[in-house]
Short mmCIF file of C-alpha atoms in Angstrom, two decimals:
data_model
loop_
_atom_site.label_atom_id
_atom_site.label_comp_id
_atom_site.label_asym_id
_atom_site.label_seq_id
_atom_site.Cartn_x
_atom_site.Cartn_y
_atom_site.Cartn_z
CA ALA A 6 14.96 5.18 8.33
CA GLN A 7 11.75 6.50 6.94
CA LYS A 8 8.59 6.30 9.01
CA ILE A 9 4.94 7.19 8.49
CA THR A 10 2.60 7.86 11.42
CA GLN A 11 -1.17 8.00 11.20
CA THR A 12 -2.40 8.81 14.68
CA GLN A 13 -6.15 8.44 14.08
CA PRO A 14 -7.19 4.78 14.05
CA GLY A 15 -10.79 5.77 13.35
CA MET A 16 -12.79 8.88 12.54
CA PHE A 17 -16.40 9.84 11.96
CA VAL A 18 -17.64 12.65 9.76
CA GLN A 19 -21.09 13.87 8.84
CA GLU A 20 -22.07 13.59 5.21
CA LYS A 21 -21.28 16.77 3.22
CA GLU A 22 -18.76 17.96 5.81
CA ALA A 23 -15.02 18.21 5.22
CA VAL A 24 -12.61 15.93 7.05
CA THR A 25 -8.85 15.89 7.55
CA LEU A 26 -6.89 12.67 7.96
CA ASP A 27 -3.51 13.17 9.58
CA CYS A 28 -0.19 11.85 8.33
CA THR A 29 3.23 12.73 9.67
CA TYR A 30 6.47 11.40 8.30
CA ASP A 31 10.05 11.16 9.35
CA THR A 32 12.95 11.34 6.94
CA SER A 33 16.29 13.08 6.68
CA ASP A 34 16.21 13.02 2.88
CA PRO A 35 15.25 16.14 0.93
CA SER A 36 13.71 14.17 -1.93
CA TYR A 37 10.67 12.00 -1.38
CA GLY A 38 7.11 11.44 -2.44
CA LEU A 39 3.95 11.14 -0.37
CA PHE A 40 0.94 9.09 -1.44
CA TRP A 41 -2.56 8.45 -0.17
CA TYR A 42 -4.51 5.28 -0.91
CA LYS A 43 -8.12 4.39 -0.18
CA GLN A 44 -9.27 0.89 0.73
CA PRO A 45 -13.06 0.44 0.67
CA SER A 46 -14.72 -2.50 2.36
CA SER A 47 -14.35 -4.51 -0.84
CA GLY A 48 -10.61 -4.59 -0.11
CA GLU A 49 -8.89 -3.13 -3.15
CA MET A 50 -6.32 -0.36 -2.82
CA ILE A 51 -7.09 2.78 -4.80
CA PHE A 52 -4.53 5.53 -5.43
CA LEU A 53 -5.89 8.96 -4.50
CA ILE A 54 -3.22 11.63 -4.58
CA TYR A 55 0.52 12.28 -4.74
CA GLN A 56 2.74 15.10 -3.44
CA GLY A 57 6.43 15.46 -4.25
CA SER A 58 8.76 17.02 -1.69
CA TYR A 59 9.73 19.78 -4.12
CA ASP A 60 6.22 20.61 -5.22
CA GLN A 61 5.39 24.19 -4.30
CA GLN A 62 1.64 23.79 -4.53
CA ASN A 63 -0.51 21.43 -2.52
CA ALA A 64 -1.77 18.56 -4.67
CA THR A 65 -5.47 18.38 -5.47
CA GLU A 66 -7.57 15.69 -7.17
CA GLY A 67 -11.26 16.49 -7.26
CA ARG A 68 -12.56 16.45 -3.69
CA TYR A 69 -9.18 15.33 -2.36
CA SER A 70 -6.40 17.70 -1.45
CA LEU A 71 -3.15 17.18 0.34
CA ASN A 72 -2.21 19.75 2.97
CA PHE A 73 1.59 19.53 2.72
CA GLN A 74 3.53 21.24 5.49
CA LYS A 75 7.14 20.37 4.84
CA ALA A 76 8.64 22.03 7.90
CA ARG A 77 6.23 20.16 10.14
CA LYS A 78 6.67 16.94 8.11
CA SER A 79 2.97 16.50 7.67
CA ALA A 80 0.94 15.46 4.65
CA ASN A 81 -2.68 15.51 5.72
CA LEU A 82 -5.44 14.38 3.38
CA VAL A 83 -8.45 16.67 3.19
CA ILE A 84 -11.70 15.31 1.80
CA SER A 85 -14.25 17.99 1.04
CA ALA A 86 -18.00 17.41 0.98
CA SER A 87 -17.83 13.87 2.36
CA GLN A 88 -19.99 11.22 0.77
CA LEU A 89 -21.16 7.87 2.11
CA GLY A 90 -18.88 6.23 -0.42
CA ASP A 91 -15.88 7.82 1.26
CA SER A 92 -16.24 5.38 4.17
CA ALA A 93 -13.04 3.34 3.93
CA MET A 94 -9.55 2.80 5.28
CA TYR A 95 -7.05 5.42 4.19
CA PHE A 96 -3.32 4.81 4.04
CA CYS A 97 -0.52 7.34 3.80
CA ALA A 98 2.75 6.16 2.21
CA MET A 99 6.18 7.56 1.48
CA SER A 100 8.83 6.87 -1.13
CA SER A 101 12.60 7.10 -0.78
CA PRO A 102 14.74 9.63 -2.68
CA SER A 103 15.97 7.22 -5.31
CA GLY A 104 12.85 5.13 -5.39
CA ASN A 105 15.10 2.13 -4.81
CA THR A 106 13.36 1.00 -1.68
CA PRO A 107 9.69 0.09 -1.41
CA LEU A 108 7.04 2.48 -0.16
CA VAL A 109 6.62 2.75 3.58
CA PHE A 110 2.99 2.72 4.73
CA GLY A 111 1.25 4.03 7.80
CA LYS A 112 -1.14 1.86 9.76
CA GLY A 113 -4.16 3.55 8.29
CA THR A 114 -7.22 5.52 9.41
CA ARG A 115 -10.72 4.13 9.15
CA LEU A 116 -13.14 6.85 8.10
CA SER A 117 -16.86 6.42 8.62
CA VAL A 118 -19.23 8.88 6.95
CA ILE A 119 -22.57 9.29 8.73
CA ALA A 120 -25.76 10.25 6.92
CA ASP B 7 -8.66 -7.41 -17.59
CA ALA B 8 -7.14 -5.87 -14.50
CA ASP B 9 -3.64 -4.42 -14.71
CA VAL B 10 -2.53 -6.55 -11.74
CA THR B 11 -4.26 -9.88 -11.21
CA GLN B 12 -4.00 -11.95 -8.07
CA THR B 13 -5.16 -15.53 -7.80
CA PRO B 14 -6.88 -16.92 -5.87
CA ARG B 15 -9.08 -14.15 -4.47
CA ASN B 16 -9.94 -16.18 -1.41
CA ARG B 17 -8.37 -19.32 0.01
CA ILE B 18 -8.85 -21.43 3.09
CA THR B 19 -6.06 -23.87 3.81
CA LYS B 20 -4.99 -26.12 6.64
CA THR B 21 -2.03 -25.70 8.93
CA GLY B 22 1.08 -27.27 7.47
CA LYS B 23 -0.03 -27.11 3.85
CA ARG B 24 2.03 -25.47 1.15
CA ILE B 25 0.22 -22.74 -0.72
CA MET B 26 1.14 -20.44 -3.59
CA LEU B 27 -0.36 -17.05 -4.29
CA GLU B 28 0.09 -15.82 -7.82
CA CYS B 29 0.40 -12.36 -9.27
CA SER B 30 0.56 -11.31 -12.89
CA GLN B 31 0.65 -7.84 -14.40
CA THR B 32 0.12 -6.22 -17.78
CA LYS B 33 1.65 -2.86 -16.82
CA GLY B 34 5.08 -3.74 -18.16
CA HIS B 35 6.63 -2.72 -14.84
CA ASP B 36 9.90 -4.24 -13.71
CA ARG B 37 9.18 -3.74 -10.00
CA MET B 38 6.86 -6.01 -8.07
CA TYR B 39 6.04 -6.37 -4.38
CA TRP B 40 4.22 -8.59 -1.92
CA TYR B 41 2.62 -7.09 1.20
CA ARG B 42 0.37 -8.50 3.87
CA GLN B 43 -2.29 -6.51 5.68
CA ASP B 44 -3.44 -7.25 9.20
CA PRO B 45 -5.97 -5.17 11.15
CA GLY B 46 -4.23 -2.36 13.02
CA LEU B 47 -0.85 -3.12 11.48
CA GLY B 48 -1.20 -1.58 8.05
CA LEU B 49 0.72 -3.03 5.11
CA ARG B 50 3.92 -4.88 5.83
CA LEU B 51 6.43 -5.78 3.14
CA ILE B 52 7.19 -9.46 2.61
CA TYR B 53 9.37 -9.53 -0.53
CA TYR B 54 10.11 -7.33 -3.49
CA SER B 55 11.78 -7.64 -6.87
CA PHE B 56 13.14 -4.90 -9.10
CA ASP B 57 13.70 -7.17 -12.09
CA VAL B 58 13.58 -10.84 -13.01
CA LYS B 59 16.97 -11.60 -11.47
CA ASP B 60 16.46 -9.50 -8.34
CA ILE B 61 14.75 -10.75 -5.17
CA ASN B 62 14.87 -8.93 -1.84
CA LYS B 63 13.49 -9.72 1.58
CA GLY B 64 11.15 -7.34 3.30
CA GLU B 65 10.51 -6.84 6.99
CA ILE B 66 8.50 -10.05 7.48
CA SER B 67 9.91 -12.63 5.06
CA ASP B 68 10.20 -15.52 7.50
CA GLY B 69 7.91 -18.38 6.50
CA TYR B 70 7.53 -17.08 2.95
CA SER B 71 9.38 -17.51 -0.33
CA VAL B 72 8.93 -15.96 -3.76
CA SER B 73 9.61 -16.71 -7.39
CA ARG B 74 9.87 -14.17 -10.21
CA GLN B 75 9.12 -16.33 -13.20
CA ALA B 76 9.01 -13.49 -15.72
CA GLN B 77 8.70 -9.73 -15.78
CA ALA B 78 4.95 -10.15 -15.53
CA LYS B 79 4.76 -12.85 -12.85
CA PHE B 80 5.68 -12.85 -9.17
CA SER B 81 4.50 -15.67 -6.92
CA LEU B 82 4.45 -15.89 -3.14
CA SER B 83 4.64 -19.26 -1.38
CA LEU B 84 3.91 -20.27 2.15
CA GLU B 85 5.97 -23.44 2.61
CA SER B 86 4.09 -24.66 5.66
CA ALA B 87 1.13 -22.45 6.46
CA ILE B 88 0.39 -21.48 10.05
CA PRO B 89 -2.68 -19.72 11.49
CA ASN B 90 -0.90 -16.39 12.10
CA GLN B 91 -0.34 -16.15 8.35
CA THR B 92 -4.06 -15.54 8.03
CA ALA B 93 -4.20 -12.12 6.38
CA LEU B 94 -5.03 -10.13 3.27
CA TYR B 95 -2.15 -10.35 0.80
CA PHE B 96 -1.46 -7.73 -1.84
CA CYS B 97 0.72 -7.80 -4.89
CA ALA B 98 1.75 -4.44 -6.35
CA THR B 99 3.83 -3.08 -9.21
CA SER B 100 5.58 0.20 -9.88
CA GLU B 101 7.68 2.00 -12.43
CA GLY B 102 11.06 3.23 -11.30
CA PRO B 103 13.50 4.35 -10.24
CA GLY B 104 12.39 7.69 -8.90
CA PHE B 105 10.48 8.85 -5.86
CA ASN B 106 7.39 9.93 -7.76
CA TYR B 107 6.20 6.44 -8.65
CA GLY B 108 3.43 4.91 -6.60
CA TYR B 109 1.96 1.45 -6.80
CA THR B 110 -0.68 -0.31 -8.81
CA PHE B 111 -2.21 -2.93 -6.54
CA GLY B 112 -3.91 -6.20 -7.27
CA SER B 113 -7.30 -6.87 -5.72
CA GLY B 114 -5.78 -8.90 -2.90
CA THR B 115 -5.92 -12.51 -1.77
CA ARG B 116 -7.72 -13.22 1.48
CA LEU B 117 -5.99 -16.21 3.04
CA THR B 118 -7.29 -18.12 6.02
CA VAL B 119 -5.17 -20.80 7.66
CA VAL B 120 -7.16 -23.15 9.91
#
């Protein structure tokens, strides 16, 4: 069975600094996708970034990048130049090879950006 | 209008009452999902549907039921609400099949059972 582990319940980062949110996953399948979502205090879930298991390059979307280390089964989210608006819960999620089962989510990391 | 709309946004109900949470989408996706979020527990899957005639239980379906009235509509019911069903509920949709499809989420329904 697939499993996502986010080991950091909460983190603090100084404004303008970079921060890494950890995500490790467990699967025996060679084909899968990894997703990161942001949940600000208002509650909505916002898609940030996607990495496919066969992608050779690490995914990037603006200030977000995904540090994908396939052999270590990790998919860490890196936020560069943190902003106060980055304070939120962040969830890592994983898809199955066929996409015929729902995404599996981690328990999330609460990031607080300090001025 | 939002791609995925959940109603109501907030609801307070009494123990033992029946309540329905509604979800509608304009994405044209066949796949729809209901999750609940509790602090420290992340998102847990309640039910999902891959088309109008397909309904599947998730990891925490006890105490809940669903109805897929149309491609665009997927409702979640609590037959007899209890306080530990107090949570933030999300509806989501996705394209598929394929492992590269993520979700589009609704804004959530915050349910309190007193």
